Amino acid sequence: MDENELTAARFWKGRRVFVTGHTGFKGSWLTRWLTMLGASVSGYAWDRDEYKLFPLIGAAPEVHTVWGDVRNRQRLDAALREAAPEVVFHLAAQPLVRTSYQFPADTFEVNVMGTVNLLEAVASSVDSGIPVKAVVNVTTDKCYDNREWIWGYRETDPLGGYDPYSSSKACSELVTQAYRNSYFHPARYAEHGVAVATARAGNVIGGGDDSQDRLVPDCLRSFAAGLRPLLRSPAATRPWQHVLEPLSGYLLLAEKLVQEGAEYAAAWNFGPEEQSVHSVEKVAVRLAALWGEGAGIDITGISGLHEAGELQLDSTKARRLLGWRSRWSVEQALQKTVEWQRALDAGQDMRNISEQQIREYMTQNL
């Protein structure tokens, strides 16, 4: 282990952690990372057949899983009490913009009331003597009132949301703020001992994401089938980053919340450097080149549904106060994604491949 690994392992070894949405894309990578560091992880997620990454990545045998819907307050409360965690990561969500247009009510129920139920469970557990010390609610860069400008959004900028998904995540931020102010106020930290924060990240990519209507998985599926993917909004720009980038921020934030408490109970951006903000077309073209075998793209330029054109984050706060930095460029992120998919297609042990990528990331010089 290098110094980064040793420091993280010392903090997380044996620490009890509760993760909602632990079988999703981010959740699977997060639980694999936590178990590598020696944490005792319990997870709560909806039992769905399409969640293939969680068993592939190798965390399943080491995680105590409770299947349930975050809309079921009683079951979620019982699962959190059983886990008796010090750290809670809330990742359970309906995560797709286009799906939110199809199922707006479900999106709001899961993303807003799911957050309410999680924070209710935390409050109830703390009252019962369970030692929850830190809560990290993972939202999105789309929670901001997007003005389609060229500057990165700061944590103090207004929240908003054009579509149901974005709006629901802004609401999740407001719910968290209300619970923090009302029940876990930083000024009363000595009384309750719970530090609650939110984390906002950009467009994440990486091995194992098989979501529909996301650029990279859509492209990889098309390339594998010998097809040319259609790009809906080729000129749209996004802050692209490998999934391990924001996860490293969430882990670091949780450490600070436990060790320092109230000082870090706030909203945090975890976006890449400005040079990692690229258009959809540029990323797709580079991904095709890395895939090889004559892969290419087609451009329609017609989305049909509103999606943000310009969007990026200002992560100065995380860099200066947490010491967090992006480690992999967009090029590296795309390379690691293709390498992971190629390894899967070749029938390799994806637990080992995923662990290797996490170790490579942790040992990357800042």
GROMACS .gro file of C-alpha atoms in nm:
model
  366
    1MET     CA    1   0.000   0.000   0.000
    2ASP     CA    2   0.110   0.357  -0.065
    3GLU     CA    3   0.050   0.645   0.179
    4ASN     CA    4  -0.297   0.722   0.037
    5GLU     CA    5  -0.410   0.361   0.078
    6LEU     CA    6  -0.266   0.332   0.428
    7THR     CA    7  -0.436   0.651   0.548
    8ALA     CA    8  -0.772   0.545   0.404
    9ALA     CA    9  -0.740   0.188   0.534
   10ARG     CA   10  -0.662   0.310   0.885
   11PHE     CA   11  -0.981   0.517   0.889
   12TRP     CA   12  -1.221   0.267   0.726
   13LYS     CA   13  -1.098  -0.064   0.867
   14GLY     CA   14  -1.378  -0.212   1.077
   15ARG     CA   15  -1.595   0.099   1.046
   16ARG     CA   16  -1.966   0.027   1.007
   17VAL     CA   17  -2.113   0.180   0.690
   18PHE     CA   18  -2.467   0.182   0.550
   19VAL     CA   19  -2.514   0.243   0.176
   20THR     CA   20  -2.851   0.289   0.004
   21GLY     CA   21  -2.854   0.206  -0.366
   22HIS     CA   22  -2.544  -0.010  -0.319
   23THR     CA   23  -2.620  -0.232  -0.619
   24GLY     CA   24  -2.628   0.052  -0.873
   25PHE     CA   25  -2.337   0.179  -1.081
   26LYS     CA   26  -2.185   0.414  -0.825
   27GLY     CA   27  -2.300   0.202  -0.534
   28SER     CA   28  -2.130  -0.113  -0.662
   29TRP     CA   29  -1.796   0.064  -0.710
   30LEU     CA   30  -1.830   0.235  -0.371
   31THR     CA   31  -1.903  -0.087  -0.182
   32ARG     CA   32  -1.614  -0.266  -0.357
   33TRP     CA   33  -1.382   0.017  -0.254
   34LEU     CA   34  -1.510   0.021   0.104
   35THR     CA   35  -1.472  -0.355   0.144
   36MET     CA   36  -1.117  -0.333   0.004
   37LEU     CA   37  -1.043  -0.082   0.280
   38GLY     CA   38  -1.180  -0.315   0.543
   39ALA     CA   39  -1.511  -0.144   0.621
   40SER     CA   40  -1.809  -0.343   0.750
   41VAL     CA   41  -2.072  -0.257   0.488
   42SER     CA   42  -2.448  -0.303   0.492
   43GLY     CA   43  -2.655  -0.211   0.186
   44TYR     CA   44  -3.019  -0.135   0.113
   45ALA     CA   45  -3.146  -0.152  -0.245
   46TRP     CA   46  -3.438  -0.246  -0.464
   47ASP     CA   47  -3.408  -0.607  -0.585
   48ARG     CA   48  -3.396  -0.581  -0.963
   49ASP     CA   49  -3.260  -0.835  -1.210
   50GLU     CA   50  -3.088  -0.573  -1.426
   51TYR     CA   51  -2.835  -0.482  -1.155
   52LYS     CA   52  -2.554  -0.699  -1.295
   53LEU     CA   53  -2.253  -0.496  -1.184
   54PHE     CA   54  -2.282  -0.561  -0.810
   55PRO     CA   55  -2.210  -0.937  -0.828
   56LEU     CA   56  -1.961  -0.887  -1.112
   57ILE     CA   57  -1.747  -0.638  -0.923
   58GLY     CA   58  -1.711  -0.876  -0.631
   59ALA     CA   59  -1.853  -0.686  -0.333
   60ALA     CA   60  -2.165  -0.900  -0.287
   61PRO     CA   61  -2.018  -1.171  -0.057
   62GLU     CA   62  -1.874  -0.908   0.178
   63VAL     CA   63  -2.182  -0.686   0.204
   64HIS     CA   64  -2.490  -0.752   0.416
   65THR     CA   65  -2.775  -0.672   0.178
   66VAL     CA   66  -3.134  -0.585   0.266
   67TRP     CA   67  -3.368  -0.568  -0.032
   68GLY     CA   68  -3.624  -0.291  -0.010
   69ASP     CA   69  -3.764   0.028  -0.159
   70VAL     CA   70  -3.654   0.363  -0.013
   71ARG     CA   71  -4.021   0.462  -0.028
   72ASN     CA   72  -4.089   0.201   0.241
   73ARG     CA   73  -4.006   0.404   0.552
   74GLN     CA   74  -4.052   0.123   0.803
   75ARG     CA   75  -3.831  -0.125   0.616
   76LEU     CA   76  -3.559   0.135   0.557
   77ASP     CA   77  -3.568   0.236   0.923
   78ALA     CA   78  -3.536  -0.127   1.033
   79ALA     CA   79  -3.245  -0.189   0.795
   80LEU     CA   80  -3.052   0.113   0.921
   81ARG     CA   81  -3.110   0.014   1.285
   82GLU     CA   82  -2.988  -0.338   1.212
   83ALA     CA   83  -2.674  -0.200   1.043
   84ALA     CA   84  -2.602   0.042   1.333
   85PRO     CA   85  -2.361   0.243   1.116
   86GLU     CA   86  -2.130   0.532   1.189
   87VAL     CA   87  -2.138   0.647   0.826
   88VAL     CA   88  -2.435   0.659   0.588
   89PHE     CA   89  -2.408   0.709   0.211
   90HIS     CA   90  -2.743   0.775   0.040
   91LEU     CA   91  -2.718   0.682  -0.329
   92ALA     CA   92  -3.058   0.521  -0.393
   93ALA     CA   93  -3.232   0.717  -0.669
   94GLN     CA   94  -3.404   0.722  -1.003
   95PRO     CA   95  -3.093   0.856  -1.181
   96LEU     CA   96  -3.194   0.925  -1.541
   97VAL     CA   97  -3.321   1.248  -1.697
   98ARG     CA   98  -3.510   1.087  -1.984
   99THR     CA   99  -3.669   0.824  -1.759
  100SER     CA  100  -3.794   1.106  -1.538
  101TYR     CA  101  -3.997   1.241  -1.831
  102GLN     CA  102  -4.168   0.901  -1.861
  103PHE     CA  103  -4.221   0.846  -1.489
  104PRO     CA  104  -4.220   1.186  -1.316
  105ALA     CA  105  -4.423   1.084  -1.010
  106ASP     CA  106  -4.201   0.782  -0.943
  107THR     CA  107  -3.894   1.000  -0.985
  108PHE     CA  108  -4.014   1.251  -0.726
  109GLU     CA  109  -4.129   0.977  -0.489
  110VAL     CA  110  -3.796   0.794  -0.498
  111ASN     CA  111  -3.564   1.095  -0.506
  112VAL     CA  112  -3.749   1.323  -0.265
  113MET     CA  113  -3.943   1.098  -0.029
  114GLY     CA  114  -3.657   0.848  -0.037
  115THR     CA  115  -3.434   1.121   0.106
  116VAL     CA  116  -3.698   1.215   0.363
  117ASN     CA  117  -3.728   0.850   0.472
  118LEU     CA  118  -3.352   0.807   0.498
  119LEU     CA  119  -3.311   1.118   0.713
  120GLU     CA  120  -3.610   1.016   0.926
  121ALA     CA  121  -3.440   0.680   0.982
  122VAL     CA  122  -3.116   0.854   1.079
  123ALA     CA  123  -3.295   1.085   1.323
  124SER     CA  124  -3.488   0.795   1.477
  125SER     CA  125  -3.175   0.581   1.507
  126VAL     CA  126  -2.977   0.859   1.672
  127ASP     CA  127  -3.256   0.905   1.925
  128SER     CA  128  -3.228   0.531   1.995
  129GLY     CA  129  -2.856   0.551   2.064
  130ILE     CA  130  -2.720   0.425   1.732
  131PRO     CA  131  -2.391   0.612   1.673
  132VAL     CA  132  -2.447   0.765   1.327
  133LYS     CA  133  -2.181   1.031   1.291
  134ALA     CA  134  -2.188   1.121   0.920
  135VAL     CA  135  -2.445   1.125   0.640
  136VAL     CA  136  -2.353   1.194   0.276
  137ASN     CA  137  -2.651   1.242   0.044
  138VAL     CA  138  -2.536   1.202  -0.316
  139THR     CA  139  -2.728   1.427  -0.556
  140THR     CA  140  -2.607   1.565  -0.891
  141ASP     CA  141  -2.465   1.864  -1.078
  142LYS     CA  142  -2.811   1.897  -1.237
  143CYS     CA  143  -2.958   2.024  -0.909
  144TYR     CA  144  -2.856   2.381  -1.000
  145ASP     CA  145  -3.079   2.634  -1.172
  146ASN     CA  146  -2.901   2.595  -1.504
  147ARG     CA  147  -2.856   2.928  -1.682
  148GLU     CA  148  -2.668   2.763  -1.971
  149TRP     CA  149  -2.366   2.980  -1.902
  150ILE     CA  150  -1.997   2.897  -1.945
  151TRP     CA  151  -1.898   2.924  -1.578
  152GLY     CA  152  -1.895   2.639  -1.331
  153TYR     CA  153  -2.167   2.636  -1.065
  154ARG     CA  154  -2.065   2.694  -0.706
  155GLU     CA  155  -2.232   2.546  -0.399
  156THR     CA  156  -2.387   2.885  -0.320
  157ASP     CA  157  -2.563   2.916  -0.657
  158PRO     CA  158  -2.945   2.878  -0.670
  159LEU     CA  159  -3.096   2.533  -0.699
  160GLY     CA  160  -3.349   2.452  -0.970
  161GLY     CA  161  -3.433   2.193  -1.232
  162TYR     CA  162  -3.603   2.206  -1.573
  163ASP     CA  163  -3.692   1.835  -1.591
  164PRO     CA  164  -3.840   1.608  -1.322
  165TYR     CA  165  -3.507   1.440  -1.245
  166SER     CA  166  -3.314   1.765  -1.199
  167SER     CA  167  -3.596   1.919  -0.998
  168SER     CA  168  -3.625   1.611  -0.776
  169LYS     CA  169  -3.255   1.628  -0.696
  170ALA     CA  170  -3.280   1.998  -0.614
  171CYS     CA  171  -3.566   1.903  -0.383
  172SER     CA  172  -3.348   1.635  -0.225
  173GLU     CA  173  -3.089   1.903  -0.155
  174LEU     CA  174  -3.354   2.124   0.007
  175VAL     CA  175  -3.486   1.834   0.214
  176THR     CA  176  -3.135   1.765   0.340
  177GLN     CA  177  -3.082   2.131   0.422
  178ALA     CA  178  -3.411   2.141   0.615
  179TYR     CA  179  -3.324   1.833   0.821
  180ARG     CA  180  -2.973   1.963   0.884
  181ASN     CA  181  -3.108   2.299   1.002
  182SER     CA  182  -3.392   2.154   1.206
  183TYR     CA  183  -3.245   1.840   1.361
  184PHE     CA  184  -2.870   1.826   1.293
  185HIS     CA  185  -2.771   2.191   1.300
  186PRO     CA  186  -2.393   2.238   1.297
  187ALA     CA  187  -2.423   2.492   1.581
  188ARG     CA  188  -2.570   2.215   1.800
  189TYR     CA  189  -2.326   1.945   1.691
  190ALA     CA  190  -2.210   1.884   2.049
  191GLU     CA  191  -2.567   1.779   2.134
  192HIS     CA  192  -2.654   1.546   1.845
  193GLY     CA  193  -2.310   1.448   1.705
  194VAL     CA  194  -2.432   1.403   1.345
  195ALA     CA  195  -2.278   1.584   1.046
  196VAL     CA  196  -2.495   1.586   0.731
  197ALA     CA  197  -2.362   1.685   0.388
  198THR     CA  198  -2.461   1.663   0.021
  199ALA     CA  199  -2.234   1.576  -0.270
  200ARG     CA  200  -2.284   1.695  -0.628
  201ALA     CA  201  -2.088   1.534  -0.911
  202GLY     CA  202  -2.071   1.558  -1.287
  203ASN     CA  203  -2.131   1.296  -1.557
  204VAL     CA  204  -1.961   0.979  -1.441
  205ILE     CA  205  -1.832   0.705  -1.668
  206GLY     CA  206  -1.660   0.374  -1.600
  207GLY     CA  207  -1.679   0.001  -1.632
  208GLY     CA  208  -2.009  -0.170  -1.569
  209ASP     CA  209  -2.251   0.115  -1.635
  210ASP     CA  210  -2.526  -0.045  -1.843
  211SER     CA  211  -2.787   0.230  -1.806
  212GLN     CA  212  -3.006   0.323  -2.100
  213ASP     CA  213  -2.985   0.673  -2.248
  214ARG     CA  214  -2.634   0.740  -2.121
  215LEU     CA  215  -2.368   0.825  -2.376
  216VAL     CA  216  -2.087   0.584  -2.291
  217PRO     CA  217  -2.290   0.266  -2.226
  218ASP     CA  218  -2.507   0.340  -2.530
  219CYS     CA  219  -2.193   0.375  -2.743
  220LEU     CA  220  -2.029   0.059  -2.608
  221ARG     CA  221  -2.342  -0.147  -2.670
  222SER     CA  222  -2.358  -0.017  -3.027
  223PHE     CA  223  -1.988  -0.077  -3.095
  224ALA     CA  224  -2.013  -0.435  -2.964
  225ALA     CA  225  -2.308  -0.498  -3.197
  226GLY     CA  226  -2.128  -0.346  -3.495
  227LEU     CA  227  -2.361  -0.045  -3.502
  228ARG     CA  228  -2.302   0.329  -3.509
  229PRO     CA  229  -2.472   0.502  -3.214
  230LEU     CA  230  -2.692   0.804  -3.278
  231LEU     CA  231  -2.601   1.114  -3.078
  232ARG     CA  232  -2.905   1.316  -2.969
  233SER     CA  233  -2.724   1.630  -2.853
  234PRO     CA  234  -2.372   1.622  -2.999
  235ALA     CA  235  -2.289   1.983  -2.907
  236ALA     CA  236  -2.394   1.952  -2.540
  237THR     CA  237  -2.103   1.983  -2.297
  238ARG     CA  238  -2.061   1.794  -1.972
  239PRO     CA  239  -1.797   1.763  -1.696
  240TRP     CA  240  -1.692   1.404  -1.772
  241GLN     CA  241  -1.516   1.205  -1.500
  242HIS     CA  242  -1.443   0.844  -1.409
  243VAL     CA  243  -1.673   0.707  -1.141
  244LEU     CA  244  -1.380   0.672  -0.899
  245GLU     CA  245  -1.330   1.050  -0.901
  246PRO     CA  246  -1.647   1.153  -0.716
  247LEU     CA  247  -1.637   0.837  -0.504
  248SER     CA  248  -1.297   0.940  -0.373
  249GLY     CA  249  -1.455   1.273  -0.283
  250TYR     CA  250  -1.745   1.106  -0.102
  251LEU     CA  251  -1.503   0.892   0.100
  252LEU     CA  252  -1.285   1.188   0.188
  253LEU     CA  253  -1.589   1.398   0.282
  254ALA     CA  254  -1.720   1.121   0.508
  255GLU     CA  255  -1.383   1.100   0.683
  256LYS     CA  256  -1.389   1.475   0.747
  257LEU     CA  257  -1.748   1.462   0.872
  258VAL     CA  258  -1.656   1.194   1.125
  259GLN     CA  259  -1.331   1.355   1.234
  260GLU     CA  260  -1.422   1.724   1.222
  261GLY     CA  261  -1.801   1.721   1.232
  262ALA     CA  262  -1.992   2.044   1.190
  263GLU     CA  263  -1.726   2.227   0.990
  264TYR     CA  264  -1.791   2.005   0.686
  265ALA     CA  265  -2.170   1.967   0.718
  266ALA     CA  266  -2.260   2.144   0.392
  267ALA     CA  267  -2.295   2.099   0.016
  268TRP     CA  268  -1.990   1.997  -0.189
  269ASN     CA  269  -1.911   1.984  -0.562
  270PHE     CA  270  -1.691   1.705  -0.697
  271GLY     CA  271  -1.638   1.790  -1.063
  272PRO     CA  272  -1.336   1.751  -1.292
  273GLU     CA  273  -1.096   2.022  -1.400
  274GLU     CA  274  -1.218   2.263  -1.668
  275GLN     CA  275  -1.016   2.082  -1.938
  276SER     CA  276  -1.234   1.775  -1.879
  277VAL     CA  277  -1.548   1.957  -1.994
  278HIS     CA  278  -1.606   1.825  -2.347
  279SER     CA  279  -1.889   1.796  -2.595
  280VAL     CA  280  -2.086   1.476  -2.638
  281GLU     CA  281  -1.953   1.441  -2.992
  282LYS     CA  282  -1.589   1.476  -2.887
  283VAL     CA  283  -1.622   1.211  -2.617
  284ALA     CA  284  -1.807   0.970  -2.848
  285VAL     CA  285  -1.549   1.009  -3.126
  286ARG     CA  286  -1.262   0.940  -2.886
  287LEU     CA  287  -1.445   0.642  -2.738
  288ALA     CA  288  -1.491   0.498  -3.087
  289ALA     CA  289  -1.120   0.540  -3.156
  290LEU     CA  290  -1.028   0.360  -2.834
  291TRP     CA  291  -1.269   0.077  -2.915
  292GLY     CA  292  -1.126   0.032  -3.265
  293GLU     CA  293  -1.262  -0.230  -3.506
  294GLY     CA  294  -1.401   0.042  -3.733
  295ALA     CA  295  -1.631   0.185  -3.465
  296GLY     CA  296  -1.797   0.515  -3.552
  297ILE     CA  297  -2.088   0.743  -3.466
  298ASP     CA  298  -2.387   0.907  -3.634
  299ILE     CA  299  -2.524   1.247  -3.539
  300THR     CA  300  -2.890   1.335  -3.536
  301GLY     CA  301  -2.873   1.651  -3.327
  302ILE     CA  302  -3.239   1.598  -3.235
  303SER     CA  303  -3.309   1.505  -2.875
  304GLY     CA  304  -3.687   1.551  -2.864
  305LEU     CA  305  -3.671   1.626  -2.491
  306HIS     CA  306  -3.503   1.916  -2.318
  307GLU     CA  307  -3.157   1.839  -2.183
  308ALA     CA  308  -2.901   2.091  -2.059
  309GLY     CA  309  -2.660   2.224  -2.319
  310GLU     CA  310  -2.387   2.384  -2.105
  311LEU     CA  311  -2.311   2.241  -1.761
  312GLN     CA  312  -2.003   2.234  -1.540
  313LEU     CA  313  -1.908   2.254  -1.174
  314ASP     CA  314  -1.670   2.472  -0.977
  315SER     CA  315  -1.498   2.241  -0.726
  316THR     CA  316  -1.267   2.500  -0.573
  317LYS     CA  317  -1.422   2.445  -0.230
  318ALA     CA  318  -1.345   2.071  -0.230
  319ARG     CA  319  -0.993   2.129  -0.356
  320ARG     CA  320  -0.907   2.391  -0.096
  321LEU     CA  321  -1.093   2.264   0.210
  322LEU     CA  322  -1.089   1.887   0.157
  323GLY     CA  323  -0.768   1.856  -0.041
  324TRP     CA  324  -0.957   1.662  -0.309
  325ARG     CA  325  -0.823   1.659  -0.665
  326SER     CA  326  -0.915   1.492  -0.994
  327ARG     CA  327  -0.659   1.225  -1.074
  328TRP     CA  328  -0.760   1.090  -1.415
  329SER     CA  329  -0.811   1.289  -1.733
  330VAL     CA  330  -1.104   1.223  -1.965
  331GLU     CA  331  -0.865   1.024  -2.185
  332GLN     CA  332  -0.767   0.802  -1.892
  333ALA     CA  333  -1.130   0.766  -1.784
  334LEU     CA  334  -1.233   0.650  -2.132
  335GLN     CA  335  -0.935   0.415  -2.154
  336LYS     CA  336  -1.019   0.253  -1.819
  337THR     CA  337  -1.381   0.215  -1.924
  338VAL     CA  338  -1.291   0.041  -2.250
  339GLU     CA  339  -1.032  -0.178  -2.072
  340TRP     CA  340  -1.294  -0.288  -1.819
  341GLN     CA  341  -1.548  -0.374  -2.091
  342ARG     CA  342  -1.288  -0.563  -2.296
  343ALA     CA  343  -1.190  -0.763  -1.987
  344LEU     CA  344  -1.557  -0.848  -1.925
  345ASP     CA  345  -1.605  -0.957  -2.285
  346ALA     CA  346  -1.294  -1.176  -2.255
  347GLY     CA  347  -1.436  -1.354  -1.950
  348GLN     CA  348  -1.178  -1.224  -1.703
  349ASP     CA  349  -1.227  -1.205  -1.325
  350MET     CA  350  -1.398  -0.867  -1.290
  351ARG     CA  351  -1.346  -0.854  -0.914
  352ASN     CA  352  -0.971  -0.853  -0.976
  353ILE     CA  353  -0.996  -0.610  -1.268
  354SER     CA  354  -1.208  -0.367  -1.066
  355GLU     CA  355  -0.981  -0.390  -0.762
  356GLN     CA  356  -0.680  -0.329  -0.987
  357GLN     CA  357  -0.839  -0.011  -1.127
  358ILE     CA  358  -0.920   0.114  -0.776
  359ARG     CA  359  -0.561   0.054  -0.665
  360GLU     CA  360  -0.428   0.226  -0.976
  361TYR     CA  361  -0.647   0.523  -0.899
  362MET     CA  362  -0.542   0.539  -0.534
  363THR     CA  363  -0.173   0.531  -0.623
  364GLN     CA  364  -0.204   0.795  -0.898
  365ASN     CA  365   0.009   1.095  -0.807
  366LEU     CA  366  -0.187   1.417  -0.760
   0.00000   0.00000   0.00000
